[in-house]
PDB file of C-alpha atoms in Angstrom:
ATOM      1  CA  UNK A 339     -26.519  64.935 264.869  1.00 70.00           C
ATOM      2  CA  UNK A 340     -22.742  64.540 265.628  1.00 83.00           C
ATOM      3  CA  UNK A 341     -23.519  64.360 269.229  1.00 88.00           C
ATOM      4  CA  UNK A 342     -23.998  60.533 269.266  1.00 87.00           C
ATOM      5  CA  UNK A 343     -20.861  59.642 267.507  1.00 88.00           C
ATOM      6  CA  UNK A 344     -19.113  61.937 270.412  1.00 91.00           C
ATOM      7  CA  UNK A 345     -20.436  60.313 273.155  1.00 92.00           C
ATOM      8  CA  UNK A 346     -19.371  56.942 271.776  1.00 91.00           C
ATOM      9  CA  UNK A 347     -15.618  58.384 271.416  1.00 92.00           C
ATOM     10  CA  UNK A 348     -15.871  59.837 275.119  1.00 93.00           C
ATOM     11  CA  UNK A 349     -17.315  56.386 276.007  1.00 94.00           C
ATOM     12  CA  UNK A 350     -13.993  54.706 274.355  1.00 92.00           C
ATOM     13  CA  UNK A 351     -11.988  57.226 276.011  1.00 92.00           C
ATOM     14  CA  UNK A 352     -13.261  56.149 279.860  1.00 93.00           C
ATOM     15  CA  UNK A 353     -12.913  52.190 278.813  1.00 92.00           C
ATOM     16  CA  UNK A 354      -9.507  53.635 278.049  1.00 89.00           C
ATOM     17  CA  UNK A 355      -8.918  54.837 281.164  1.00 88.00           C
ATOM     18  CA  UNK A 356     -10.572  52.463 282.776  1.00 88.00           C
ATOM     19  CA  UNK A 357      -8.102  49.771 281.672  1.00 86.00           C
ATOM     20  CA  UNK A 358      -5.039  51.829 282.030  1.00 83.00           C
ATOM     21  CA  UNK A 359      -6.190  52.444 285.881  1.00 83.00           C
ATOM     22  CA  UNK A 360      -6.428  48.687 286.375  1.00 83.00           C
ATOM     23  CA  UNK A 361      -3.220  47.173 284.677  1.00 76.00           C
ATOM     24  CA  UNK A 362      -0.850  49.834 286.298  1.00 74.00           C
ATOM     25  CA  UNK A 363      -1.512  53.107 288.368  1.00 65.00           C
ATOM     26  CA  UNK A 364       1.761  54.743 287.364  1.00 70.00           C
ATOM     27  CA  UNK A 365       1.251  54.291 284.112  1.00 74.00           C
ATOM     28  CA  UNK A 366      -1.962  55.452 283.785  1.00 74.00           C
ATOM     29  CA  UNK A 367      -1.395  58.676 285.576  1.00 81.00           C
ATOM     30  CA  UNK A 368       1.578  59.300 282.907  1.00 82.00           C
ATOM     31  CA  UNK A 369      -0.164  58.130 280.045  1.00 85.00           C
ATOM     32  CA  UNK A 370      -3.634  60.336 281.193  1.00 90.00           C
ATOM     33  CA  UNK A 371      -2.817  63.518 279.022  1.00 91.00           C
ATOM     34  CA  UNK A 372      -1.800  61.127 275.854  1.00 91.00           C
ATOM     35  CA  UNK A 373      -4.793  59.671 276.157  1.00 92.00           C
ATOM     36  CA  UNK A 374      -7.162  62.814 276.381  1.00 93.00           C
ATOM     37  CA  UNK A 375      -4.979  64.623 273.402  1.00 94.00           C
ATOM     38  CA  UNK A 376      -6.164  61.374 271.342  1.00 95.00           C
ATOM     39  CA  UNK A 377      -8.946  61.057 271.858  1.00 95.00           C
ATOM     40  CA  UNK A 378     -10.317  64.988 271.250  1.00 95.00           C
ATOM     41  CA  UNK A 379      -8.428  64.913 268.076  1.00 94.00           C
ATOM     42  CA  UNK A 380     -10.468  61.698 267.250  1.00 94.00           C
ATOM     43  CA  UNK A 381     -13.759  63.560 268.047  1.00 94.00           C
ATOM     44  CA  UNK A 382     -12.834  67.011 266.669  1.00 93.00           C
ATOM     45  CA  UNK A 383     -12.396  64.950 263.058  1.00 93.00           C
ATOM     46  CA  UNK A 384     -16.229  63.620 263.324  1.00 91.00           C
ATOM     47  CA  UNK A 385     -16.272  67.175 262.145  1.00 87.00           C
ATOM     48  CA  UNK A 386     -13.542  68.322 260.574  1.00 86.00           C
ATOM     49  CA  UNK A 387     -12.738  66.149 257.668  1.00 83.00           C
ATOM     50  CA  UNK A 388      -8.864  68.113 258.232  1.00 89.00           C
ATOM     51  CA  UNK A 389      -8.245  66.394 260.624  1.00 92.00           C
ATOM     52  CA  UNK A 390      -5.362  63.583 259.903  1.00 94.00           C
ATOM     53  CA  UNK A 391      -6.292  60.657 261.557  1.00 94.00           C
ATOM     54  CA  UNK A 392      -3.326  58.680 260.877  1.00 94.00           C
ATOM     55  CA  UNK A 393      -1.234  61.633 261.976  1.00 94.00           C
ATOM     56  CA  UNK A 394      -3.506  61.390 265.736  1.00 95.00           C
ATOM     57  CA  UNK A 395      -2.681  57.695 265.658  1.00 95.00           C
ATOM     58  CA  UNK A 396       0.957  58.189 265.065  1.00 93.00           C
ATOM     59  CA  UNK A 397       1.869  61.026 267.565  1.00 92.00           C
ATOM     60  CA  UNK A 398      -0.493  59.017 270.199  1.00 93.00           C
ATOM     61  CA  UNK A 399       2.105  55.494 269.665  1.00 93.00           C
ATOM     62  CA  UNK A 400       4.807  58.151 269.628  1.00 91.00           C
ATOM     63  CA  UNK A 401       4.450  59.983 272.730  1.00 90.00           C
ATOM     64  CA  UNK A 402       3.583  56.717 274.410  1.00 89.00           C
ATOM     65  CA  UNK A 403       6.500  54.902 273.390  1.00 89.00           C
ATOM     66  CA  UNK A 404       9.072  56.643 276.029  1.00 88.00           C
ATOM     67  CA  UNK A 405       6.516  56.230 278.599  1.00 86.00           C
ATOM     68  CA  UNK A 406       6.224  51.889 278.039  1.00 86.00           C
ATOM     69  CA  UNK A 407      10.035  51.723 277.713  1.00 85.00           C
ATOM     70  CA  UNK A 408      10.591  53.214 281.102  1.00 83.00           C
ATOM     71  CA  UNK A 409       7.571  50.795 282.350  1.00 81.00           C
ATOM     72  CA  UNK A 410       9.466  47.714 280.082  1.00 81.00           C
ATOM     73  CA  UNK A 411      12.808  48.696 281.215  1.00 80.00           C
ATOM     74  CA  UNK A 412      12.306  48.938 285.237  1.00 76.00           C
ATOM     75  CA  UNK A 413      13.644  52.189 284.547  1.00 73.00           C
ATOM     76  CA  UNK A 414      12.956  54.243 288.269  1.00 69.00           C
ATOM     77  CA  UNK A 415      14.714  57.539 287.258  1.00 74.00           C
ATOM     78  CA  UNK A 416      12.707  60.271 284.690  1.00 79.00           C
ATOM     79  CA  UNK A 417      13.724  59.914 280.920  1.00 81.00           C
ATOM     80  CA  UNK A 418      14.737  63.725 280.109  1.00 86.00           C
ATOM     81  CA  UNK A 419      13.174  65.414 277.111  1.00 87.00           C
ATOM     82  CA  UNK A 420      16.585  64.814 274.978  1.00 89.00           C
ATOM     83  CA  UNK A 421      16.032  60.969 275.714  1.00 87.00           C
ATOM     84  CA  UNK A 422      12.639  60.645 275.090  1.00 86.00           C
ATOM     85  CA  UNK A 423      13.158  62.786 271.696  1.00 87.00           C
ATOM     86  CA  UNK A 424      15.969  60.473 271.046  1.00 89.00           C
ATOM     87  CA  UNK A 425      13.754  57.487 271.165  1.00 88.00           C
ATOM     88  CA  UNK A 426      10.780  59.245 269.356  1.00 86.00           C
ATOM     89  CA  UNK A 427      12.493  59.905 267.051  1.00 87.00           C
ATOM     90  CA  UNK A 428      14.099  56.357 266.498  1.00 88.00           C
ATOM     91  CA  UNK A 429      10.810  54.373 266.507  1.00 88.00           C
ATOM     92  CA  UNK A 430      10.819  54.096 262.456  1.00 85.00           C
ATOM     93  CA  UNK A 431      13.917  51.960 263.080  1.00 88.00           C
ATOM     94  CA  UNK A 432      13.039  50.345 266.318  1.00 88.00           C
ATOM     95  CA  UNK A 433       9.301  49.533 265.234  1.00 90.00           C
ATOM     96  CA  UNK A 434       8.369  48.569 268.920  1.00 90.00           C
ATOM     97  CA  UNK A 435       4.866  48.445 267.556  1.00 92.00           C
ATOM     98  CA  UNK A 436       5.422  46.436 264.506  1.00 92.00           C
ATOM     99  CA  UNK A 437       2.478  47.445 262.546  1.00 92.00           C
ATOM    100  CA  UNK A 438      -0.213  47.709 264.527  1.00 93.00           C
ATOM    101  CA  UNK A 439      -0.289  51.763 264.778  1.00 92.00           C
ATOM    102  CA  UNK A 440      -1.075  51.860 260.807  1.00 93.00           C
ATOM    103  CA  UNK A 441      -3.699  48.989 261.323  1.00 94.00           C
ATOM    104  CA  UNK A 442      -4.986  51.034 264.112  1.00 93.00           C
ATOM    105  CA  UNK A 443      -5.072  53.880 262.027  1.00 94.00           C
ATOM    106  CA  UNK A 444      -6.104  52.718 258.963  1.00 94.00           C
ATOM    107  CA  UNK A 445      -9.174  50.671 260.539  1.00 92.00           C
ATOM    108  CA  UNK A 446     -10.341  54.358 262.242  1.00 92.00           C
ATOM    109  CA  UNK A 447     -10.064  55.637 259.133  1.00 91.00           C
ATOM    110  CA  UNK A 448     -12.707  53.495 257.842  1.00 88.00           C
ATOM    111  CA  UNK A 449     -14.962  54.242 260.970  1.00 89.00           C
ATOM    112  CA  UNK A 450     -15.049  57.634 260.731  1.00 91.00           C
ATOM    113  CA  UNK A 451     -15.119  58.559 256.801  1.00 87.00           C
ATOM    114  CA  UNK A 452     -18.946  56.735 256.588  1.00 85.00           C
ATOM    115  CA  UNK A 453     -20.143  59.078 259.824  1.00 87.00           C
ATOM    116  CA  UNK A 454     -18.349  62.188 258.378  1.00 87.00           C
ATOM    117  CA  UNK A 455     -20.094  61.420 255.032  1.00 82.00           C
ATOM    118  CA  UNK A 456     -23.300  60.828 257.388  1.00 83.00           C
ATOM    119  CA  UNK A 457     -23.427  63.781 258.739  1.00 85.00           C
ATOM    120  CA  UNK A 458     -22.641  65.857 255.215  1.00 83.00           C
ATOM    121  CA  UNK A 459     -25.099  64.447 254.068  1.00 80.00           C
ATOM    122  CA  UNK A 460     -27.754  65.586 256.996  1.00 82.00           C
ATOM    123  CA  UNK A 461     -26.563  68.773 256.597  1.00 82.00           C
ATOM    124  CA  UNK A 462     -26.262  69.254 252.932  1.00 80.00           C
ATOM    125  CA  UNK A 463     -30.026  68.100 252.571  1.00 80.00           C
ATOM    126  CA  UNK A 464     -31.018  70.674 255.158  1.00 81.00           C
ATOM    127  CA  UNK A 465     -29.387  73.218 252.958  1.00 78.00           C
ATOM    128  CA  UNK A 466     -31.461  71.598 249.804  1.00 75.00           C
ATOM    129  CA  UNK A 467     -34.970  71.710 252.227  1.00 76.00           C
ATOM    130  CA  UNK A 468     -34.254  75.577 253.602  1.00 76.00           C
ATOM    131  CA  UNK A 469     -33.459  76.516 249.727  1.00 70.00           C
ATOM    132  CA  UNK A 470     -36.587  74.703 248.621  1.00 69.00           C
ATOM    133  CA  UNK A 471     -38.528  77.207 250.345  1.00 69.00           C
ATOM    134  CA  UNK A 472     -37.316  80.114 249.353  1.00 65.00           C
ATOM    135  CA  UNK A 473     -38.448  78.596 245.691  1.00 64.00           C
ATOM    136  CA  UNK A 474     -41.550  80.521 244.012  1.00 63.00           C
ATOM    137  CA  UNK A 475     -43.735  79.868 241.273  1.00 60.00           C
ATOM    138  CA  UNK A 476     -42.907  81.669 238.002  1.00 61.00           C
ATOM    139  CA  UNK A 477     -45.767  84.694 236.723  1.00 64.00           C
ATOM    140  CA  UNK A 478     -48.108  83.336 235.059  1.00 69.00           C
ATOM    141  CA  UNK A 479     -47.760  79.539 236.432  1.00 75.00           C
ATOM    142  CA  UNK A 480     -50.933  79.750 238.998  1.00 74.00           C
ATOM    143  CA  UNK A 481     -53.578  80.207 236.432  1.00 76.00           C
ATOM    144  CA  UNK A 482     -52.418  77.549 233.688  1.00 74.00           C
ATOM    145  CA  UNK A 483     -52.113  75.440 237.014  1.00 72.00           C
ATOM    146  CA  UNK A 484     -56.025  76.009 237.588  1.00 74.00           C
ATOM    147  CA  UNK A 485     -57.045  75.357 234.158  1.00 73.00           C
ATOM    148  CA  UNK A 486     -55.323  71.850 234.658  1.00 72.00           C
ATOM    149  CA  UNK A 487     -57.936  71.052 237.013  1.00 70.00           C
ATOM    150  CA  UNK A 488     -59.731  70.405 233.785  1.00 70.00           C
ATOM    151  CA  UNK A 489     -57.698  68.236 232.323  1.00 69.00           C
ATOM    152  CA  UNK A 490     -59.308  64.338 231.544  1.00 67.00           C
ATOM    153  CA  UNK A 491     -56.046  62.881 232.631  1.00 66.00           C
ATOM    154  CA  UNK A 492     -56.746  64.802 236.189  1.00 65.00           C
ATOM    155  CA  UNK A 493     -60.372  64.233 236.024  1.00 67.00           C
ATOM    156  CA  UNK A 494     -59.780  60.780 235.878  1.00 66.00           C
ATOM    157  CA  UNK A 495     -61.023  60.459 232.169  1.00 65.00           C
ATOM    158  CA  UNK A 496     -57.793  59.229 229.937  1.00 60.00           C
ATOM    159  CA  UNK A 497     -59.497  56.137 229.337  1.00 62.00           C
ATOM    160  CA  UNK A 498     -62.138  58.031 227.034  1.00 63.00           C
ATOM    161  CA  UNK A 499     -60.053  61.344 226.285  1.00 64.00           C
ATOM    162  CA  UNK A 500     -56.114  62.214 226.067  1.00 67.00           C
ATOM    163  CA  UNK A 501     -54.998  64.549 227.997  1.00 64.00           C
ATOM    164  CA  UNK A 502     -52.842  67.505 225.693  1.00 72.00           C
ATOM    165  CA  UNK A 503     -49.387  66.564 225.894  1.00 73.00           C
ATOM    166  CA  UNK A 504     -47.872  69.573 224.971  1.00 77.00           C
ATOM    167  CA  UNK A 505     -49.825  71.534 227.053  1.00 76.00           C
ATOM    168  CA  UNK A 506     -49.211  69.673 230.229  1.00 76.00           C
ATOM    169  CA  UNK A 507     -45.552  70.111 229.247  1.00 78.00           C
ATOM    170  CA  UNK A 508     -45.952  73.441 229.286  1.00 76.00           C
ATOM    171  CA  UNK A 509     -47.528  73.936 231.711  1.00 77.00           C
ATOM    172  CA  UNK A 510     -44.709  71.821 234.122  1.00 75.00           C
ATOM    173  CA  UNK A 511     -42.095  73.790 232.469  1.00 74.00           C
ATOM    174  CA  UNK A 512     -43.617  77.153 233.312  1.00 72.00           C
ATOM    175  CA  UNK A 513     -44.216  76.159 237.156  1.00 76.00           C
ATOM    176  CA  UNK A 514     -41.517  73.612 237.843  1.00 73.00           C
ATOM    177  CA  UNK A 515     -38.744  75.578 236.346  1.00 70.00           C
ATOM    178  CA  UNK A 516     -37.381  77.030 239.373  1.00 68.00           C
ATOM    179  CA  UNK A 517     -37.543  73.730 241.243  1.00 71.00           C
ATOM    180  CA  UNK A 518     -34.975  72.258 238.255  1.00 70.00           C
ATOM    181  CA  UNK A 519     -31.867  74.764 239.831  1.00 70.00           C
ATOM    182  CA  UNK A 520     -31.726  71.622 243.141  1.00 74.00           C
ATOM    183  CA  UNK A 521     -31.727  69.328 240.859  1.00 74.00           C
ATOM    184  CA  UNK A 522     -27.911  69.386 240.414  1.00 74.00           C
ATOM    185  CA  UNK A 523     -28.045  69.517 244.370  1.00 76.00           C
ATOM    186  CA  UNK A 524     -30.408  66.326 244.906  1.00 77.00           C
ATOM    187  CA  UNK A 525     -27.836  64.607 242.497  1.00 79.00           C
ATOM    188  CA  UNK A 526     -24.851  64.931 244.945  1.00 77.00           C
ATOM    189  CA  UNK A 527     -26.849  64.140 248.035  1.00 78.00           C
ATOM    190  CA  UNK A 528     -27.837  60.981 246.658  1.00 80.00           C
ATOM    191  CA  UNK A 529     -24.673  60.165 245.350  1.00 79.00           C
ATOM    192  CA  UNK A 530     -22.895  60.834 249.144  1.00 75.00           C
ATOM    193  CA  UNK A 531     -26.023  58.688 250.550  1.00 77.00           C
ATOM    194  CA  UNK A 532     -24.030  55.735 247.729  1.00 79.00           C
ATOM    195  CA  UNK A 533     -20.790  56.636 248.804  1.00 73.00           C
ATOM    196  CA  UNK A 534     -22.062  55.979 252.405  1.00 73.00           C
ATOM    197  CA  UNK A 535     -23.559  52.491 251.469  1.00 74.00           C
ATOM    198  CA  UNK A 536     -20.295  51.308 250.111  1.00 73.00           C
ATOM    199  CA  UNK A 537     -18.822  52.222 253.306  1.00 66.00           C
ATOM    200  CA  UNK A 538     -20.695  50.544 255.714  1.00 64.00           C
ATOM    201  CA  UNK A 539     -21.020  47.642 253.274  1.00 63.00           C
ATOM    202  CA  UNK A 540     -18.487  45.835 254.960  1.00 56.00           C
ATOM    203  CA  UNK A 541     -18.546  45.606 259.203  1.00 51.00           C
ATOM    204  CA  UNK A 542     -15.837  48.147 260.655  1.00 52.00           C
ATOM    205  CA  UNK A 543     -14.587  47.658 263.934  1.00 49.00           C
ATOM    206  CA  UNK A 544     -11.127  48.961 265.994  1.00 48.00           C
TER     207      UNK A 544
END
């Protein structure tokens, strides 16, 4: 199920590229293993909720920041690694970003929590379906079962006799029993499927 959201992160990533290609060749070619690193991390987290998305976004604006300040500056010599770590290292004060790279990260945030909660979802209900098979009648449930057949209320005849209420609920307890163990189970599914509708009640973009 993941697969989809992938392809529309490895879509991003060749728009990326795409741009960086057109607006300046050096840069791009500098900026091409940035770009990759960011954009696997961003995939990797569709499923692996570990992942630290605003961690990704930071270390992408901070490993590109040496490379735009050479391309700002005119700068025609390499930065060494003790310059570039010098600047790194300084962008809390410098804030050449302003604030976008929290926006940025904040707003992917909010992109990829609904699909992660998605696709728990999926997979927690296949877990509830494969368990539900494994689920048995108790003893002693299949022939109270048949002697429900001859029940009014299943014969269609409640309007001119009442069905036995206790022994209907008897009969439910002793063959439904075992079904009662998912029931805890159904209860967080449905509550994820919530969480997900509050997610995507708003329209997300980045």
């Amino acid at each position: 199920f993941s697969g989809y959201f992938k392809s529309v992160v490895q879509d991003g990533h060749q728009h990326s590229l795409q741009f960086l290609s057109t607006s300046n060749v050096n840069l791009s070619r500098a900026g091409r293993p940035l770009l990759a690193r960011f954009f696997q991390r961003v995939e990797l987290s569709i499923d692996n909720e570990n992942v630290n998305l605003t961690d990704v976004v930071l270390e992408f604006f901070g490993g590109s920041f040496p490379l735009l300040y050479k391309y700002a500056s005119g700068r025609s010599e390499h930065l060494s690694s003790r310059y570039e770590k010098c600047l790194r290292d300084r962008m809390e004060d410098i804030q050449p970003f302003g604030d976008h790279p929290k926006q940025i990260a904040n707003g992917l945030i909010e992109v990829i929590k609904p699909v992660q909660v998605y696709l728990d979802s999926l997979t927690f209900a296949m877990k509830i379906i494969d368990g539900s098979r494994l689920l048995s009648f108790t003893t002693g449930c299949d022939p109270v079962l048949l002697q429900m057949t001859y029940c009014s209320l299943c014969k269609g005849l409640s309007e001119t006799l009442k069905p036995c209420h206790q022994y209907c609920l008897e009969v439910m307890e002793k063959c439904l029993a075992p079904t009662l163990q998912l029931q805890k189970y159904w209860k967080v599914y449905f509550e994820s499927l919530d969480s997900l509708a509050s997610s995507l009640a708003g329209e997300k973009s980045v």
